[in-house]
Amino acid sequence: MKKDLARWPATSALIILIGLLSAPISSGVAEDFEIKLRDLMADVRPAFVFIGGGSGAIISPDGYMVSNAHVVGDKKHFTVRLGNGKSCKAYVVGLNREGDLALLKIQGVSELDYLPLGDSDALRVGSYCVAVGNPLALGLVDQTPTFTIGVLSAKHLYRGIYNDALVTDVPVNPGNSGGPLVDMNGHLVGVNGSIETRWGLRANTGIGLAVPSNQIKRWLPHLKKAKGKNVPRGHLFGIEWEGQPEDYVQGAIIRSVAEGSPASKFGLTAGDVIVKASGQPVWNVARFKSILAGYPAGSDIELTVQRDAELKEISVKVQKPPKAGFKLSIGGENKKHVVVKKIEDDCAAAKAGLLKGDLIIGVGQQKLNGPPRRQLIVASYLIRQFVAGGREVTLTVERSQNGKAVEKKIKFFPGSG
Amino acid sequence: MRRNQNLKIAFCVFLSILVVALGPVYGGRSNGSISETFQKVAKAGSAATVGIYFSQSEFVSYYGTGVVISPDGYILTSTTVIPPEAEKTILIYFADHSRREATLVESATQVEASLLKVDADELPYVPLAETLPELGERAYTFGNARHMLRRSAQASFSAGRITGIYDVGSASGLSSYEGLAIETDAAINPGQDGGPLLDSEGKLAGIVSLSFSDARWLGVAVPTFKIKKALNSLADGSVKTSETPLVNPPADDIAAGEDFLGAARNIVPALVKLDIKRKHPLEEMPRYHWPRFIAEHQDKWNNASKAEKAQLANVFFHAEKILRANQQVRRPDAPVTGALISADGYILTSAFNVAVDLAFVHKKKGIQPISFDEWSLSKLIGNPRNYRKQRNPVEKITAILSDGRTLPAKVISHHKPLRIALLKIEADDLPHLDLNTETDAIALGRQAAVVGVMEGKRPFTLNPGVVSASSRQSGRFFQFGGTVNFANSGGPVIDRKGRFLGITAEPLRPGPVMGMVLQWRTIAGRWYSAPNSGISFVSRIDHIKKDIGKMKSGQSIERIRGAFIGIAMDQKKAFSEGAFVGAVIHGSPAEAAGLKKGDQILAVEGRKINSWKELTDVVQSYEVGDRITLKVQRLREIYQKEIEGGTDDENENEAEGEFDLENAEDDDLGVGQYKTLSIPLTLGERE
């Protein structure tokens, strides 16, 4: 008993010592970081995909993968190589060209290693990030992707088609496009896309833009149903905006709302100032439009609107860019006029009374005259302008009724077809 | 008693498990702390960084960055953002999206500093550093590319390290600063001039300048201590600045940084500055700052009409573009890095450093400096047709040792596959690097740093990064994420323990990659090299060591010797399962054996081949002269014709930076169209 008691501390001390030695406390912090990095890289690698001249990442065990729309281009089918060297067929499921995002499906696979989507909004500026990619097609033959490391530089940056982008100083170069940006937990937080360069070198200088995972999450359900087509971004039609300088910060001011337009149906009126959209501050019209661009058509967005001194919550459904619903061509007597060649039955113009064969003699305030070819170009251009802006279209048409030529005005809001 | 002892043992085991389990938690916590430091600096630094907009006249407006240095609204920026003669309204954009007007307090042109003041109290600000930072210390920058602060009310944070402290000359035409500068590999981009460079404690180490060294092509900052001396209101203490650090960086992170610096210092005696003179001397590029350009041509400018002014501006910027393009195809006239590897004076450097160059020589006048004195673009650069390309070989190499000795050096041999050159100087008892590094020091994710030389008194530069891929080009190289440029290419890469891992190749440039000619056409002309891209190749120490004996005997190595079949990969099937023959090399064993384009190699000596990589690996495992049998799948003759006739068109995907290697859809022909052959072949040797 006595002997045992004497031995007890010695044994325990020895075991504790062994425990201490085997704990990574003894190794330096820098080594710990290297080990963590290496493990992370090993984990991420099988979910990386070589595709075309760019990169991609698997985001589900059944083979959904994300990349950039500019990597996919116009192709529908790809042969891709996974990070573990396996060659697979993949097809395009859906695209968001306006946000440079592509969803593909790898065929005939299951239980793939994948990157779970992280919360890009929760990631803090200054956090470490790792980019995986195939810059300059370096990794094609030895089938080894490139890993680069840096930090998150900024969030919610609006630039060009990268609305709500993540910014990193991770070296990202041509060929990294479409590749994953992962956090230190191995979650995909962004898809690397465009870079800023200096001195015209086309090499990274520490500004890389990535499509954030939270935006990807919003688009995924829509992309999955897209059947290989582009999913349009959302618009809010019927608003004429107040002109603002670039550095205006008091909100997006509505000058007027067209009657019967989508915006008026949601309850927006002239003089309203939009100060928040889905939780993000809206400083000006440009900013508001770019926030909308981050949402697929059909999404509901909560707006905070300042009306007089009050703040109001208004929910809007953003819409696809509308279609005119009819086609024009040169026709009529001696082929000297613009006529409605085809018209869809359920389009807004048809509901307003436009018929196939009507001669178009005016669009809005503009009378059509001159050579028929010019008339056609002017008419199509003007209609496109009205339609793209979601504004009311007024057509002056001529049709024969009971043998007499009758002039009619037809007004309609282009529906989102 | 027995039970009792069991309990005790169980308790001990529990304790030890607890310790083992807690270990990683501690590790994790201290690990996270540098990330937490980053986050703190990002937050505090961004809040103190401001965007500046200033419109001087119809033609000249400036935007840039600045940093708040006192709570009552003093802001430091550069004279390239706010020139000393600024009179009009200066707009300051803060990260909280507020906007204030500032007045210019004073400027000091020799350090390119302007001090502004806005009316405020309790602004977030950064403390000033008293001294120069250390090489290898953490460094932070805050970018304002395309006026982010004005548009998105935020600056982009970047974390890097202090990578060099040296004198910048008149290299940059955009800036007039000459003198000591602090270089960092944290992001610095246009629009960021006047912005802060913070040191590891978050103190203002310097103000970002538009100046740079054309040997380095990395952003630099003018040191704060120089600015403090030059600006009266800072020198006499009338501006209440702080010296309290923003953050206390974790001790272990500082230690890790110091490890690198210590390791670098240890090898610096073995570094050599190589001064390389070529047949045609490199011309000094005149580089101009637009306001300076206007100032120097004040008379002409004042008398010019609006249209003429616009034309002149166009001429200026167009010419500047041309000059910048020329800079990319020409090396800077600056020393490059080499490393001593033996006591008797053998030096390793990148083959690029001593390679034959091209010079653009005027057919009549020879090489002449370009001048901005002429007002028309055609006179400025002349007709490009009047220039011809000429070989510009190395004529003289001078090695400057760390002890100051200057010795002539000569090239002994080249190693083409490793992209290195061996040089020799005549001296004894030289400090040198050890080639006996174990290869396990080179592993994915490991931290390493390239050490380089710079002109001037400050002895070296240190650019750290992680190993991005441990094996490239059949294992001869590893890929490194640190920044490599003209000055440090040829420099040694070391790890934190000072172990020598390899020699950096030249800044990467597009070209045939591993024997595959990718579709570079669209970019090859524009993009000669990409310094500091974060992609650099380093020839591995184990390969250097293997061949150094031969190289010392004067034998240049053109190809790695090894077994050779003589087929090239089918690019279009780069992603497909299997190894496809894209071309058969003339006079090779493959041609003799009757292999054809379009064949798929199914197996070598019964070993199944799934990819090109597997094929090369298997072939390399045989000796030259071995007889092997390939199992080959080939389209039957009737279908073969279709392949040869039609599908050889190149896929013209000219999208920026994308190389379309995607094969056309695999043919949907039935199985019967293929035949399988056994082809015996005697392996040749690569020439």
Short mmCIF file of N, CA and C in Angstrom, two decimals, chain B residues 238-360:
data_model
loop_
_atom_site.label_atom_id
_atom_site.label_comp_id
_atom_site.label_asym_id
_atom_site.label_seq_id
_atom_site.Cartn_x
_atom_site.Cartn_y
_atom_site.Cartn_z
N SER B 238 2.86 70.24 -32.59
CA SER B 238 1.58 70.94 -32.47
C SER B 238 0.40 70.05 -32.86
N VAL B 239 0.67 68.99 -33.60
CA VAL B 239 -0.39 68.00 -33.84
C VAL B 239 -0.25 66.91 -32.79
N LYS B 240 -1.35 66.66 -32.11
CA LYS B 240 -1.29 65.69 -31.01
C LYS B 240 -1.48 64.27 -31.57
N THR B 241 -0.34 63.64 -31.83
CA THR B 241 -0.41 62.27 -32.36
C THR B 241 -0.14 61.29 -31.23
N SER B 242 -0.39 60.03 -31.52
CA SER B 242 -0.25 59.01 -30.49
C SER B 242 0.83 58.01 -30.89
N GLU B 243 1.37 57.34 -29.88
CA GLU B 243 2.31 56.26 -30.17
C GLU B 243 1.84 54.96 -29.56
N THR B 244 0.64 54.97 -28.99
CA THR B 244 0.11 53.75 -28.38
C THR B 244 -0.27 52.77 -29.48
N PRO B 245 0.27 51.54 -29.42
CA PRO B 245 -0.04 50.58 -30.49
C PRO B 245 -1.54 50.31 -30.60
N LEU B 246 -1.98 50.06 -31.82
CA LEU B 246 -3.38 49.65 -32.04
C LEU B 246 -3.60 48.24 -31.52
N VAL B 247 -2.62 47.39 -31.74
CA VAL B 247 -2.73 45.99 -31.31
C VAL B 247 -1.42 45.55 -30.71
N ASN B 248 -1.50 44.53 -29.88
CA ASN B 248 -0.29 43.86 -29.42
C ASN B 248 -0.23 42.53 -30.12
N PRO B 249 0.61 42.41 -31.12
CA PRO B 249 0.62 41.15 -31.86
C PRO B 249 1.06 40.01 -30.95
N PRO B 250 0.51 38.81 -31.18
CA PRO B 250 0.88 37.67 -30.33
C PRO B 250 2.39 37.42 -30.39
N ALA B 251 2.94 37.15 -29.22
CA ALA B 251 4.40 36.99 -29.11
C ALA B 251 4.91 35.90 -30.03
N ASP B 252 4.12 34.81 -30.15
CA ASP B 252 4.62 33.70 -30.97
C ASP B 252 4.66 34.07 -32.45
N ASP B 253 3.77 34.97 -32.85
CA ASP B 253 3.79 35.39 -34.25
C ASP B 253 5.00 36.27 -34.52
N ILE B 254 5.31 37.14 -33.55
CA ILE B 254 6.51 37.97 -33.70
C ILE B 254 7.73 37.06 -33.79
N ALA B 255 7.73 36.05 -32.92
CA ALA B 255 8.87 35.13 -32.88
C ALA B 255 9.03 34.43 -34.22
N ALA B 256 7.88 34.01 -34.82
CA ALA B 256 7.94 33.32 -36.10
C ALA B 256 8.52 34.23 -37.18
N GLY B 257 8.12 35.50 -37.15
CA GLY B 257 8.65 36.47 -38.11
C GLY B 257 10.14 36.67 -37.90
N GLU B 258 10.54 36.73 -36.63
CA GLU B 258 11.96 36.93 -36.33
C GLU B 258 12.78 35.72 -36.73
N ASP B 259 12.15 34.53 -36.63
CA ASP B 259 12.83 33.31 -37.07
C ASP B 259 13.27 33.46 -38.51
N PHE B 260 12.35 33.94 -39.34
CA PHE B 260 12.63 34.09 -40.76
C PHE B 260 13.75 35.10 -40.98
N LEU B 261 13.63 36.22 -40.26
CA LEU B 261 14.63 37.27 -40.41
C LEU B 261 16.00 36.75 -40.00
N GLY B 262 16.02 36.01 -38.88
CA GLY B 262 17.28 35.44 -38.39
C GLY B 262 17.86 34.48 -39.42
N ALA B 263 16.96 33.61 -39.95
CA ALA B 263 17.41 32.63 -40.94
C ALA B 263 17.96 33.34 -42.17
N ALA B 264 17.28 34.42 -42.57
CA ALA B 264 17.73 35.15 -43.75
C ALA B 264 19.07 35.82 -43.48
N ARG B 265 19.20 36.41 -42.28
CA ARG B 265 20.46 37.07 -41.95
C ARG B 265 21.62 36.09 -42.00
N ASN B 266 21.33 34.84 -41.57
CA ASN B 266 22.38 33.83 -41.58
C ASN B 266 22.88 33.53 -42.98
N ILE B 267 21.97 33.59 -43.96
CA ILE B 267 22.43 33.22 -45.30
C ILE B 267 22.88 34.43 -46.13
N VAL B 268 22.62 35.63 -45.61
CA VAL B 268 22.96 36.81 -46.40
C VAL B 268 24.45 36.88 -46.81
N PRO B 269 25.38 36.46 -45.93
CA PRO B 269 26.79 36.49 -46.37
C PRO B 269 27.03 35.67 -47.65
N ALA B 270 26.18 34.68 -47.89
CA ALA B 270 26.37 33.85 -49.09
C ALA B 270 25.64 34.41 -50.31
N LEU B 271 24.95 35.55 -50.14
CA LEU B 271 24.27 36.15 -51.29
C LEU B 271 25.25 36.98 -52.12
N VAL B 272 25.00 37.01 -53.41
CA VAL B 272 25.87 37.78 -54.31
C VAL B 272 24.99 38.67 -55.16
N LYS B 273 25.40 39.93 -55.27
CA LYS B 273 24.73 40.83 -56.22
C LYS B 273 25.42 40.64 -57.55
N LEU B 274 24.67 40.35 -58.57
CA LEU B 274 25.27 40.17 -59.88
C LEU B 274 24.92 41.36 -60.75
N ASP B 275 25.96 42.04 -61.16
CA ASP B 275 25.76 43.19 -62.03
C ASP B 275 26.04 42.71 -63.45
N ILE B 276 25.01 42.68 -64.27
CA ILE B 276 25.15 42.05 -65.58
C ILE B 276 25.09 43.09 -66.69
N LYS B 277 26.15 43.15 -67.44
CA LYS B 277 26.20 44.13 -68.54
C LYS B 277 26.01 43.38 -69.86
N ARG B 278 25.07 43.89 -70.65
CA ARG B 278 24.82 43.29 -71.96
C ARG B 278 25.41 44.15 -73.06
N LYS B 279 25.41 43.62 -74.26
CA LYS B 279 26.02 44.31 -75.39
C LYS B 279 25.38 45.69 -75.60
N HIS B 280 24.06 45.70 -75.66
CA HIS B 280 23.36 46.97 -75.79
C HIS B 280 22.92 47.43 -74.41
N PRO B 281 23.39 48.59 -73.99
CA PRO B 281 23.01 49.03 -72.64
C PRO B 281 21.51 49.31 -72.57
N LEU B 282 20.96 49.10 -71.40
CA LEU B 282 19.53 49.36 -71.23
C LEU B 282 19.33 50.84 -71.03
N GLU B 283 18.35 51.36 -71.73
CA GLU B 283 18.17 52.79 -71.62
C GLU B 283 17.38 53.15 -70.38
N GLU B 284 17.66 54.32 -69.89
CA GLU B 284 16.87 54.83 -68.77
C GLU B 284 15.53 55.30 -69.32
N MET B 285 14.49 54.81 -68.76
CA MET B 285 13.17 55.22 -69.23
C MET B 285 12.81 56.57 -68.62
N PRO B 286 12.49 57.55 -69.42
CA PRO B 286 11.99 58.77 -68.81
C PRO B 286 10.55 58.50 -68.38
N ARG B 287 10.26 58.77 -67.17
CA ARG B 287 8.89 58.52 -66.70
C ARG B 287 8.36 59.78 -66.06
N TYR B 288 7.19 60.13 -66.44
CA TYR B 288 6.67 61.43 -66.06
C TYR B 288 5.40 61.34 -65.26
N HIS B 289 5.31 62.30 -64.40
CA HIS B 289 4.11 62.48 -63.61
C HIS B 289 3.33 63.57 -64.35
N TRP B 290 2.06 63.35 -64.59
CA TRP B 290 1.27 64.25 -65.43
C TRP B 290 1.34 65.71 -64.97
N PRO B 291 1.14 66.04 -63.70
CA PRO B 291 1.23 67.44 -63.29
C PRO B 291 2.62 68.01 -63.53
N ARG B 292 3.63 67.14 -63.35
CA ARG B 292 4.99 67.59 -63.57
C ARG B 292 5.20 67.89 -65.06
N PHE B 293 4.62 67.02 -65.85
CA PHE B 293 4.68 67.17 -67.30
C PHE B 293 4.08 68.52 -67.70
N ILE B 294 2.93 68.83 -67.12
CA ILE B 294 2.26 70.10 -67.41
C ILE B 294 3.12 71.27 -66.92
N ALA B 295 3.64 71.12 -65.70
CA ALA B 295 4.43 72.19 -65.11
C ALA B 295 5.65 72.51 -65.98
N GLU B 296 6.28 71.46 -66.48
CA GLU B 296 7.48 71.68 -67.27
C GLU B 296 7.18 72.28 -68.64
N HIS B 297 5.97 72.08 -69.08
CA HIS B 297 5.60 72.63 -70.38
C HIS B 297 4.52 73.69 -70.23
N GLN B 298 4.68 74.48 -69.17
CA GLN B 298 3.67 75.45 -68.78
C GLN B 298 3.28 76.40 -69.92
N ASP B 299 4.28 76.91 -70.62
CA ASP B 299 4.02 77.92 -71.65
C ASP B 299 3.15 77.35 -72.76
N LYS B 300 3.59 76.20 -73.25
CA LYS B 300 2.83 75.57 -74.32
C LYS B 300 1.42 75.25 -73.85
N TRP B 301 1.34 74.75 -72.63
CA TRP B 301 0.05 74.35 -72.08
C TRP B 301 -0.91 75.54 -71.98
N ASN B 302 -0.38 76.67 -71.47
CA ASN B 302 -1.22 77.84 -71.26
C ASN B 302 -1.76 78.39 -72.58
N ASN B 303 -0.96 78.27 -73.63
CA ASN B 303 -1.37 78.83 -74.89
C ASN B 303 -2.23 77.88 -75.72
N ALA B 304 -2.33 76.65 -75.26
CA ALA B 304 -3.05 75.66 -76.06
C ALA B 304 -4.55 75.85 -75.93
N SER B 305 -5.27 75.53 -77.02
CA SER B 305 -6.72 75.60 -76.97
C SER B 305 -7.23 74.34 -76.26
N LYS B 306 -8.54 74.32 -76.02
CA LYS B 306 -9.12 73.19 -75.31
C LYS B 306 -8.89 71.89 -76.08
N ALA B 307 -9.09 71.96 -77.39
CA ALA B 307 -8.92 70.77 -78.21
C ALA B 307 -7.47 70.31 -78.19
N GLU B 308 -6.57 71.28 -78.26
CA GLU B 308 -5.13 70.94 -78.24
C GLU B 308 -4.75 70.29 -76.92
N LYS B 309 -5.33 70.84 -75.85
CA LYS B 309 -5.04 70.26 -74.53
C LYS B 309 -5.48 68.80 -74.46
N ALA B 310 -6.68 68.59 -74.97
CA ALA B 310 -7.20 67.23 -74.95
C ALA B 310 -6.30 66.30 -75.75
N GLN B 311 -5.82 66.81 -76.89
CA GLN B 311 -4.95 66.02 -77.74
C GLN B 311 -3.63 65.71 -77.03
N LEU B 312 -3.11 66.73 -76.34
CA LEU B 312 -1.85 66.53 -75.63
C LEU B 312 -2.00 65.49 -74.52
N ALA B 313 -3.11 65.59 -73.82
CA ALA B 313 -3.35 64.62 -72.76
C ALA B 313 -3.38 63.22 -73.35
N ASN B 314 -4.02 63.11 -74.49
CA ASN B 314 -4.12 61.83 -75.17
C ASN B 314 -2.73 61.32 -75.56
N VAL B 315 -1.92 62.24 -76.11
CA VAL B 315 -0.56 61.89 -76.50
C VAL B 315 0.21 61.40 -75.28
N PHE B 316 0.07 62.15 -74.20
CA PHE B 316 0.82 61.80 -72.99
C PHE B 316 0.46 60.39 -72.52
N PHE B 317 -0.83 60.15 -72.37
CA PHE B 317 -1.21 58.87 -71.79
C PHE B 317 -0.96 57.71 -72.73
N HIS B 318 -1.11 57.96 -74.02
CA HIS B 318 -0.83 56.91 -74.98
C HIS B 318 0.66 56.56 -74.94
N ALA B 319 1.47 57.60 -74.94
CA ALA B 319 2.91 57.38 -74.91
C ALA B 319 3.31 56.66 -73.63
N GLU B 320 2.64 57.02 -72.56
CA GLU B 320 2.96 56.37 -71.29
C GLU B 320 2.67 54.88 -71.36
N LYS B 321 1.57 54.55 -72.03
CA LYS B 321 1.21 53.14 -72.19
C LYS B 321 2.29 52.41 -72.97
N ILE B 322 2.76 53.05 -74.04
CA ILE B 322 3.79 52.41 -74.85
C ILE B 322 5.05 52.19 -74.03
N LEU B 323 5.40 53.20 -73.25
CA LEU B 323 6.59 53.06 -72.43
C LEU B 323 6.42 51.93 -71.43
N ARG B 324 5.24 51.85 -70.88
CA ARG B 324 5.02 50.78 -69.90
C ARG B 324 5.11 49.42 -70.56
N ALA B 325 4.62 49.34 -71.79
CA ALA B 325 4.70 48.08 -72.51
C ALA B 325 6.16 47.73 -72.75
N ASN B 326 6.95 48.74 -73.11
CA ASN B 326 8.37 48.48 -73.34
C ASN B 326 9.07 48.01 -72.08
N GLN B 327 8.65 48.57 -70.98
CA GLN B 327 9.29 48.17 -69.72
C GLN B 327 9.11 46.69 -69.46
N GLN B 328 7.98 46.17 -69.91
CA GLN B 328 7.75 44.76 -69.62
C GLN B 328 8.64 43.85 -70.45
N VAL B 329 9.06 44.31 -71.61
CA VAL B 329 9.92 43.44 -72.40
C VAL B 329 11.39 43.74 -72.15
N ARG B 330 11.65 44.70 -71.29
CA ARG B 330 13.05 44.99 -70.98
C ARG B 330 13.31 44.81 -69.50
N ARG B 331 14.51 44.37 -69.23
CA ARG B 331 14.88 44.22 -67.82
C ARG B 331 15.26 45.57 -67.25
N PRO B 332 15.11 45.70 -65.95
CA PRO B 332 15.62 46.91 -65.32
C PRO B 332 17.14 46.87 -65.28
N ASP B 333 17.75 48.01 -65.25
CA ASP B 333 19.20 48.08 -65.14
C ASP B 333 19.56 48.04 -63.66
N ALA B 334 19.46 46.87 -63.08
CA ALA B 334 19.68 46.73 -61.65
C ALA B 334 20.31 45.36 -61.38
N PRO B 335 21.02 45.24 -60.27
CA PRO B 335 21.65 43.95 -59.99
C PRO B 335 20.62 42.86 -59.71
N VAL B 336 21.00 41.62 -60.00
CA VAL B 336 20.14 40.47 -59.73
C VAL B 336 20.82 39.60 -58.67
N THR B 337 20.08 38.59 -58.22
CA THR B 337 20.54 37.81 -57.08
C THR B 337 21.18 36.50 -57.49
N GLY B 338 22.26 36.16 -56.80
CA GLY B 338 22.87 34.84 -56.94
C GLY B 338 23.23 34.33 -55.56
N ALA B 339 23.52 33.04 -55.45
CA ALA B 339 23.86 32.47 -54.15
C ALA B 339 25.13 31.64 -54.26
N LEU B 340 26.06 31.88 -53.36
CA LEU B 340 27.29 31.08 -53.32
C LEU B 340 26.98 29.70 -52.79
N ILE B 341 27.49 28.67 -53.48
CA ILE B 341 27.22 27.31 -53.00
C ILE B 341 28.49 26.55 -52.68
N SER B 342 29.63 27.21 -52.82
CA SER B 342 30.87 26.54 -52.41
C SER B 342 31.87 27.60 -51.96
N ALA B 343 32.83 27.14 -51.16
CA ALA B 343 33.82 28.06 -50.60
C ALA B 343 34.73 28.61 -51.69
N ASP B 344 34.85 27.86 -52.80
CA ASP B 344 35.77 28.32 -53.85
C ASP B 344 35.07 29.13 -54.94
N GLY B 345 33.84 29.60 -54.68
CA GLY B 345 33.28 30.62 -55.55
C GLY B 345 32.29 30.20 -56.62
N TYR B 346 31.66 29.03 -56.48
CA TYR B 346 30.59 28.70 -57.43
C TYR B 346 29.31 29.40 -57.01
N ILE B 347 28.63 30.01 -57.98
CA ILE B 347 27.42 30.79 -57.70
C ILE B 347 26.27 30.23 -58.52
N LEU B 348 25.13 30.04 -57.89
CA LEU B 348 23.93 29.63 -58.62
C LEU B 348 23.03 30.85 -58.82
N THR B 349 22.45 30.95 -59.98
CA THR B 349 21.44 31.97 -60.21
C THR B 349 20.45 31.45 -61.23
N SER B 350 19.42 32.25 -61.51
CA SER B 350 18.42 31.83 -62.49
C SER B 350 19.01 32.00 -63.89
N ALA B 351 18.74 31.04 -64.77
CA ALA B 351 19.28 31.10 -66.13
C ALA B 351 18.80 32.36 -66.84
N PHE B 352 17.61 32.80 -66.47
CA PHE B 352 17.01 34.00 -67.05
C PHE B 352 17.92 35.22 -66.87
N ASN B 353 18.60 35.26 -65.71
CA ASN B 353 19.43 36.44 -65.41
C ASN B 353 20.60 36.60 -66.36
N VAL B 354 21.10 35.48 -66.91
CA VAL B 354 22.27 35.58 -67.78
C VAL B 354 21.92 35.19 -69.22
N ALA B 355 20.60 35.14 -69.51
CA ALA B 355 20.16 34.72 -70.83
C ALA B 355 20.37 35.82 -71.86
N VAL B 356 20.42 35.40 -73.11
CA VAL B 356 20.51 36.37 -74.21
C VAL B 356 19.16 37.07 -74.31
N ASP B 357 19.21 38.38 -74.47
CA ASP B 357 17.99 39.16 -74.49
C ASP B 357 17.71 39.70 -75.87
N LEU B 358 16.62 40.39 -76.00
CA LEU B 358 16.36 41.10 -77.24
C LEU B 358 16.45 42.60 -76.97
N ALA B 359 17.03 43.31 -77.90
CA ALA B 359 17.07 44.77 -77.78
C ALA B 359 16.35 45.34 -78.99
N PHE B 360 15.67 46.43 -78.80
CA PHE B 360 15.02 47.10 -79.92
C PHE B 360 15.92 48.25 -80.34
#
